[in-house]
Structure formats: structure tokens, C-alpha cells
Amino acid sequence: MSTDAEQAHSPHGTPPPRPAHPPRTAPERPSAPPSRPANAPGFTPDPETPVLGVRAKAPFSRGTAEASGTRVPPQPSTPPRPSVPPRTGGPFGNGRPGGRRRPPSRTAAAAASLVLGLGLLGGAAAGSWLGDAPGAQPSTADTYAHARSAWHSIPVDDLFPRTLRGKREGPGGADRVWTRIAVAPDSSCGGGFDPLLAKALAPVGCKRLVRATYTDATSTSVTTVGVLITTSGPTGMRALQQRFVTEKLDERTDLMPRAYAAKGTAAAGFGDDQRASWRIRILTDAPAVIYTVTGFADGREVTDPQSAGEATQRGATSAPAQSGLGNDARGIADAIESGFRRALATFTETTS
């Protein structure tokens, strides 16, 4: 039976006879229906598109479909927004499709934290590259440069303390105490060394020489200590130190430093003939030579001077060994060297 609408479309008002229906057969059911995302009903995915989640082929535009004569169902002006977007693993996801979405405020905060963290790390790395990172060690060139200007900036009491204490530095491991009795004006190296020692030190040059004289607690011995600031670089200082060690120049009696005999003190009679023991230290991490020379405060001459290294050996019987003058030369040299390094480190920190 036809409807009124169908009759209205027939030219004679009578519908044409319907063809006989073919026998019905059940449609073949696929083993598995094609998968499609829950957010696009009726949409068949492109199996060749390896992207995050499921993505459709690029749809035709309305104008293109109409020009080709293909009828396209009307498209809404704004495509529907999926209720739950596909999810994949990453910094802010858990890798499970359909997982709970992070609130926008938390996502923005996490992203800001990540950017801030990367900025801080980048800034720290840049600081390290520029050598301004906290705790960074100064280079050898910086240490040498600071040492050459430190001699007139370090307080005299820091470089040459008024009192020095030597724990177990005396003969037999006894404690020693030395008191400063004179400080020489800073000067050139002329007159500070015997001619042969001056010649041996010449390769590293002389920028300045500062000296002080100490006496022991009983005022029976006197010791002059000096700090020579050189004009040489690390290579020259290492070469000089190697030569002193190889040729044992610090043990030769014709290479003894000279004393600073301050008038009106216990060291007033401390001349070349009163020198009993000495020590010479060539530094390689700073342009400096530190030395000491000791003698008797009563002005007696010494006929068998001996270096501090030899006079402090077990079983040594020379006058410098028996009187402890070798111990004085070694102990004061070590104390001034330690103080010089501390003063130099402090000066470097305050001027950096």
C-alpha cells in the first residue's frame, strides 16, 4: 500500500508495481568490528596514521565537496569537542587513555616550575662556565697576580705575627715560642743574600723583599725570616724549585741568606759570621721564596753552620743541632709559610 506522498510523485497518480523481494539472507558478520574512538560516532580511523591517540584523515572542505558533485552532509560550524581527549605518557600524564585530566591551574603551575627549574640549572651552568660559581677555586694565574700585589696590602701582623708557637718544634719534641723583635722596611733584594745565592735566585727575579727577626723565649737565639716576592710565573718557579732539590742548593753553606740585624734589639750583633742554620723554601703555587737564618743572640761566631734539614736529623751533633737553632730555622719557616698562605687566601677572597 502506497502513501499519499508517493502517489503525489507518480505522473498518473498510480504507483508502479513493486519488484519482487529477493530472498533475505543474514549479512556476514565481521569477526571484529572496526574500532572507532568514542568521541567521533560513525568515523572510521586511518590505520596508517601513527600519531598519539586516533586521528582522522584530513576532511574535505565544504567548497571542495560541492565542486566535485559529492553530496556531503551539512557540517556544524564548530566541531563538537570531545569530552575526554586521548592521553599518552609524558611529564604531566599517566599514559592511560581516558585518564583523569589535570586541572588547567595545576598544569600551568607544573609547567612554570619546570621552566623555572631549567632556568636555574642553566644559570648555574653558565656561572660555572664563566668561573663565577660559588666555591670555585682560583686559577694559578689569579693566585700569582694576587700574591704580587698582596705584599703591601696584607697587615704586617698577619704576615709576621708578633708571637709564633711551634708545637713540638724544639729539640726532643719540645714546644717552642718565638717573639717578633723587629720588622725591616720593604726593599729590593740587594743586600738580602750572599752573591752566590742572589745569582741562584736571579732567574725568578725580585719584585719585593720583606723581612722580620724573632727571638726565642729565653732570648738566646735570633732568627731572621724573609719573604721574597718574585716576578716569575709558574714555569719559572717550578724550574727553580727542581734545581734546588736536584743540586741540593739549600744545603750549601755558600748559599746562606743574610740576617736582619736590627739595632737596639737582641739581634743587633747578628751578622754573617753568626749564621748557624738556615732553610730555603721555593713555592710553586705562588711567586714566593720563604727563608730563615738563625744565630746566637750573644753574637758568637759559628764555624760549622748546618742547614735546618741536616741539623734536625736524628743523631746530629753540630752546634746548630745541639742548640736547637736548626729547629728554630725549620719551625719559624713553616709557621710563616702557613701564615703567608692564609693571608694570601684571605686577600684573594676580599679582592675577588
Coordinates of C-alpha atoms in Angstrom, one line a residue:
M1 CA 0.0 0.0 0.0
S2 CA 1.5 3.3 -1.1
T3 CA 1.4 6.5 0.9
D4 CA -0.1 9.8 -0.2
A5 CA 3.4 11.2 -0.6
E6 CA 4.4 8.5 -3.0
Q7 CA 1.2 9.0 -5.1
A8 CA 1.8 12.6 -5.4
H9 CA 5.1 11.9 -7.2
S10 CA 3.6 9.5 -9.8
P11 CA 2.5 11.1 -13.1
H12 CA -0.8 9.2 -13.3
G13 CA -1.4 9.0 -9.6
T14 CA -1.0 5.3 -9.6
P15 CA 2.3 3.9 -8.2
P16 CA 4.3 1.4 -10.4
P17 CA 4.3 -2.2 -9.3
R18 CA 6.9 -3.1 -6.8
P19 CA 9.5 -5.7 -7.8
A20 CA 9.5 -9.0 -6.0
H21 CA 11.7 -9.0 -2.9
P22 CA 14.8 -11.2 -3.2
P23 CA 15.2 -13.9 -0.5
R24 CA 16.6 -12.4 2.7
T25 CA 20.0 -13.7 3.9
A26 CA 21.7 -12.8 7.1
P27 CA 24.6 -10.4 6.4
E28 CA 28.0 -11.8 7.1
R29 CA 29.1 -10.6 10.5
P30 CA 32.7 -9.5 10.7
S31 CA 34.9 -11.2 13.2
A32 CA 35.7 -7.9 14.9
P33 CA 34.0 -4.5 14.3
P34 CA 36.4 -1.8 13.2
S35 CA 37.5 0.3 16.2
R36 CA 36.5 3.8 16.4
P37 CA 37.0 6.5 19.0
A38 CA 34.2 7.2 21.4
N39 CA 34.4 10.9 20.6
A40 CA 33.6 10.5 16.8
P41 CA 30.5 8.4 16.1
G42 CA 30.4 6.9 12.6
F43 CA 34.1 7.8 12.0
T44 CA 36.5 5.3 10.5
P45 CA 40.1 5.9 11.6
D46 CA 43.0 5.9 9.2
P47 CA 45.1 2.8 10.1
E48 CA 48.2 4.3 8.6
T49 CA 48.3 7.4 10.8
P50 CA 50.9 6.7 13.6
V51 CA 50.0 9.6 15.9
L52 CA 49.1 10.0 19.6
G53 CA 45.6 8.5 20.1
V54 CA 43.4 8.2 17.0
R55 CA 43.4 10.9 14.2
A56 CA 41.1 11.1 11.2
K57 CA 42.2 11.8 7.6
A58 CA 42.0 15.4 6.8
P59 CA 38.3 16.1 6.0
F60 CA 37.2 17.8 2.7
S61 CA 36.2 21.4 2.9
R62 CA 32.6 22.1 2.1
G63 CA 33.5 24.0 -1.0
T64 CA 35.7 21.1 -2.4
A65 CA 32.9 18.5 -1.8
E66 CA 30.3 20.6 -3.6
A67 CA 32.6 21.3 -6.6
S68 CA 33.2 17.6 -7.1
G69 CA 29.5 16.8 -7.1
T70 CA 29.7 14.7 -4.0
R71 CA 27.0 15.2 -1.5
V72 CA 28.3 16.0 1.9
P73 CA 26.1 16.1 5.0
P74 CA 26.0 19.5 6.5
Q75 CA 28.8 20.2 8.9
P76 CA 28.3 22.1 12.1
S77 CA 30.0 25.5 12.2
T78 CA 32.1 24.3 15.3
P79 CA 33.0 20.6 15.6
P80 CA 32.0 19.0 18.8
R81 CA 34.6 19.0 21.5
P82 CA 35.4 15.5 22.8
S83 CA 34.6 15.0 26.4
V84 CA 37.9 13.2 27.1
P85 CA 40.9 13.7 24.8
P86 CA 43.3 10.9 24.1
R87 CA 46.1 10.6 26.8
T88 CA 49.7 9.5 26.4
G89 CA 52.6 9.2 28.8
G90 CA 54.6 12.3 29.4
P91 CA 55.7 14.8 32.1
F92 CA 52.1 15.5 33.1
G93 CA 50.2 12.3 32.0
N94 CA 49.9 8.8 33.3
G95 CA 50.0 7.1 29.8
R96 CA 46.4 5.7 30.1
P97 CA 43.8 6.8 27.5
G98 CA 40.8 8.2 29.3
G99 CA 42.7 9.0 32.4
R100 CA 41.7 11.9 34.7
R101 CA 42.6 15.2 33.2
R102 CA 44.9 17.5 35.2
P103 CA 43.1 20.8 36.1
P104 CA 44.4 23.7 34.0
S105 CA 45.7 25.5 37.0
R106 CA 47.9 22.6 38.2
T107 CA 49.2 22.0 34.6
A108 CA 50.2 25.7 34.4
A109 CA 51.9 25.5 37.8
A110 CA 53.8 22.4 36.9
A111 CA 54.9 23.9 33.6
A112 CA 56.0 27.0 35.3
S113 CA 58.0 25.0 37.8
L114 CA 59.7 23.0 35.1
V115 CA 60.7 26.2 33.2
L116 CA 61.9 27.8 36.4
G117 CA 64.0 24.8 37.3
L118 CA 65.5 24.6 33.8
G119 CA 66.3 28.3 34.1
L120 CA 68.1 27.9 37.4
L121 CA 70.1 24.9 36.2
G122 CA 71.1 26.8 33.0
G123 CA 72.1 29.8 35.1
A124 CA 74.2 27.7 37.4
A125 CA 75.9 26.1 34.4
A126 CA 76.6 29.4 32.8
G127 CA 78.1 30.6 36.1
S128 CA 80.4 27.6 36.2
W129 CA 81.5 28.2 32.6
L130 CA 82.3 31.8 33.5
G131 CA 84.3 30.8 36.6
D132 CA 82.0 32.7 39.0
A133 CA 80.3 29.7 40.6
P134 CA 80.4 29.8 44.4
G135 CA 83.2 27.8 45.8
A136 CA 85.2 27.8 42.6
Q137 CA 88.9 27.6 43.1
P138 CA 91.0 30.5 41.7
S139 CA 93.4 29.7 38.9
T140 CA 97.2 29.6 39.2
A141 CA 97.4 32.8 37.2
D142 CA 95.0 34.6 39.6
T143 CA 96.9 33.4 42.6
Y144 CA 100.2 34.7 41.2
A145 CA 98.7 38.0 40.3
H146 CA 97.2 38.5 43.8
A147 CA 100.4 37.4 45.5
R148 CA 102.4 40.1 43.7
S149 CA 100.1 42.8 45.0
A150 CA 99.4 41.3 48.4
W151 CA 102.8 42.2 50.0
H152 CA 101.8 45.8 50.6
S153 CA 98.2 45.1 51.4
I154 CA 98.4 42.3 54.0
P155 CA 98.8 43.7 57.6
V156 CA 102.3 43.1 59.0
D157 CA 100.8 41.2 62.0
D158 CA 99.2 38.8 59.6
L159 CA 102.3 38.1 57.6
F160 CA 104.7 38.3 60.6
P161 CA 102.7 37.6 63.8
R162 CA 104.0 39.1 67.0
T163 CA 104.2 35.7 68.5
L164 CA 104.7 32.3 66.9
R165 CA 104.1 29.0 68.6
G166 CA 105.7 25.8 67.5
K167 CA 104.0 22.6 68.8
R168 CA 106.8 20.0 69.3
E169 CA 109.2 22.1 67.1
G170 CA 112.1 22.2 69.6
P171 CA 114.8 19.6 70.2
G172 CA 113.4 16.3 71.5
G173 CA 109.8 17.4 70.5
A174 CA 109.7 20.3 73.0
D175 CA 107.3 23.2 72.3
R176 CA 108.8 26.5 71.2
V177 CA 107.6 30.1 71.4
W178 CA 109.2 32.9 69.3
T179 CA 108.6 36.7 69.7
R180 CA 109.0 39.2 66.9
I181 CA 111.5 41.9 67.8
A182 CA 112.0 43.8 64.5
V183 CA 110.4 44.3 61.1
A184 CA 112.6 45.5 58.2
P185 CA 111.2 48.1 55.8
D186 CA 110.3 46.5 52.5
S187 CA 113.1 46.8 50.0
S188 CA 114.7 45.4 46.9
C189 CA 116.7 42.2 47.1
G190 CA 120.0 43.9 47.1
G191 CA 121.9 43.0 50.3
G192 CA 119.4 40.3 51.3
F193 CA 121.5 37.4 50.1
D194 CA 125.1 36.4 49.6
P195 CA 126.3 36.9 46.0
L196 CA 126.1 33.2 45.0
L197 CA 122.5 32.9 46.4
A198 CA 121.5 36.1 44.7
K199 CA 122.8 34.6 41.4
A200 CA 120.9 31.3 42.0
L201 CA 117.6 33.2 42.6
A202 CA 118.1 35.6 39.7
P203 CA 116.1 33.5 37.2
V204 CA 112.8 34.2 39.1
G205 CA 113.5 37.9 39.6
C206 CA 112.8 40.1 42.6
K207 CA 109.7 42.3 43.0
R208 CA 110.0 42.9 46.7
L209 CA 111.6 41.6 49.8
V210 CA 110.0 41.8 53.3
R211 CA 111.8 40.6 56.5
A212 CA 111.3 40.3 60.2
T213 CA 113.5 39.0 63.1
Y214 CA 112.4 36.8 66.0
T215 CA 113.9 35.6 69.3
D216 CA 113.1 32.6 71.4
A217 CA 111.6 32.6 74.8
T218 CA 115.0 32.8 76.6
S219 CA 116.4 35.4 74.2
T220 CA 119.4 33.2 73.5
S221 CA 118.7 32.7 69.7
V222 CA 117.7 35.0 66.9
T223 CA 116.1 34.2 63.6
T224 CA 115.5 36.3 60.5
V225 CA 112.7 35.3 58.2
G226 CA 112.2 36.7 54.7
V227 CA 109.5 36.5 52.0
L228 CA 110.8 37.2 48.5
I229 CA 108.1 38.1 46.0
T230 CA 109.3 37.1 42.6
T231 CA 108.4 38.3 39.1
S232 CA 108.4 34.8 37.6
G233 CA 105.5 32.7 36.5
P234 CA 104.6 29.1 37.5
T235 CA 107.1 27.6 35.0
G236 CA 110.0 29.5 36.3
M237 CA 109.2 28.8 39.9
R238 CA 108.9 25.1 39.2
A239 CA 112.2 25.1 37.4
L240 CA 113.9 26.9 40.3
Q241 CA 112.4 24.5 42.9
Q242 CA 113.6 21.5 40.8
R243 CA 117.1 22.8 40.6
F244 CA 117.3 23.4 44.3
V245 CA 116.2 19.9 45.0
T246 CA 118.3 18.2 42.4
E247 CA 121.5 20.1 43.2
K248 CA 120.8 20.4 46.9
L249 CA 121.4 24.2 46.8
D250 CA 119.5 24.6 50.0
E251 CA 122.3 22.7 51.9
R252 CA 125.3 24.7 50.6
T253 CA 127.0 27.0 53.2
D254 CA 127.9 29.5 50.5
L255 CA 124.3 30.0 49.7
M256 CA 123.0 31.1 53.1
P257 CA 120.6 34.1 53.4
R258 CA 121.7 37.1 55.3
A259 CA 120.2 38.2 58.6
Y260 CA 118.4 41.4 59.5
A261 CA 120.3 42.8 62.5
A262 CA 118.0 45.5 64.0
K263 CA 119.8 48.0 66.2
G264 CA 118.7 48.1 69.8
T265 CA 117.4 44.5 69.8
A266 CA 118.8 41.1 70.7
A267 CA 119.7 40.7 67.0
A268 CA 122.0 43.8 66.9
G269 CA 125.1 41.6 66.6
F270 CA 123.6 39.1 64.2
G271 CA 126.0 39.3 61.2
D272 CA 127.3 36.9 58.5
D273 CA 129.7 35.2 60.9
Q274 CA 127.0 34.5 63.4
R275 CA 124.8 32.5 61.0
A276 CA 124.3 28.9 62.3
S277 CA 121.4 27.3 60.4
W278 CA 119.0 28.2 57.6
R279 CA 116.2 27.0 55.5
I280 CA 115.0 28.0 51.9
R281 CA 111.6 27.1 50.5
I282 CA 110.8 27.7 46.9
L283 CA 107.0 27.8 46.4
T284 CA 105.5 26.7 43.1
D285 CA 101.8 27.7 43.7
A286 CA 102.8 31.3 44.4
P287 CA 105.6 33.6 43.2
A288 CA 107.4 33.5 46.5
V289 CA 110.6 32.2 48.2
I290 CA 110.5 31.9 52.0
Y291 CA 113.7 31.6 54.0
T292 CA 115.1 31.7 57.5
V293 CA 118.5 32.1 59.1
T294 CA 119.4 31.7 62.7
G295 CA 122.2 32.5 65.1
F296 CA 123.1 33.1 68.7
A297 CA 121.9 36.2 70.4
D298 CA 125.2 36.8 72.2
G299 CA 127.0 37.4 68.9
R300 CA 129.3 34.3 69.0
E301 CA 130.7 33.1 65.7
V302 CA 129.7 29.8 64.2
T303 CA 132.4 27.8 62.4
D304 CA 130.2 24.8 61.4
P305 CA 126.9 26.1 60.1
Q306 CA 124.5 23.5 59.0
S307 CA 121.2 23.6 57.1
A308 CA 118.0 23.0 59.0
G309 CA 117.4 19.7 57.2
E310 CA 120.7 18.3 58.4
A311 CA 120.7 19.9 61.9
T312 CA 117.3 18.4 62.7
Q313 CA 118.2 14.8 61.7
R314 CA 118.4 12.3 64.5
G315 CA 121.9 11.9 65.8
A316 CA 123.2 15.3 64.5
T317 CA 125.9 16.6 66.8
S318 CA 126.8 20.0 65.3
A319 CA 126.4 23.2 67.4
P320 CA 123.2 24.2 65.5
A321 CA 121.8 20.8 66.1
Q322 CA 122.6 20.7 69.8
S323 CA 121.4 24.2 70.5
G324 CA 118.2 23.8 68.6
L325 CA 119.0 26.5 66.0
G326 CA 118.1 24.1 63.2
N327 CA 114.7 23.6 64.9
D328 CA 114.2 27.3 65.1
A329 CA 115.0 27.8 61.4
R330 CA 112.6 25.0 60.4
G331 CA 109.8 25.9 62.8
I332 CA 109.7 29.6 62.0
A333 CA 109.9 29.0 58.2
D334 CA 107.0 26.6 58.4
A335 CA 104.9 29.0 60.6
I336 CA 105.5 31.9 58.3
E337 CA 104.7 29.9 55.2
S338 CA 101.4 28.8 56.7
G339 CA 100.6 32.4 57.7
F340 CA 101.5 33.6 54.2
R341 CA 99.2 31.2 52.6
R342 CA 96.3 32.1 54.9
A343 CA 96.9 35.8 54.3
L344 CA 97.1 35.3 50.6
A345 CA 93.8 33.3 50.6
T346 CA 92.1 36.0 52.6
F347 CA 93.4 38.8 50.4
T348 CA 92.2 36.8 47.3
E349 CA 88.7 36.4 48.7
T350 CA 88.3 40.1 49.6
T351 CA 89.5 41.3 46.3
S352 CA 87.7 38.9 44.0

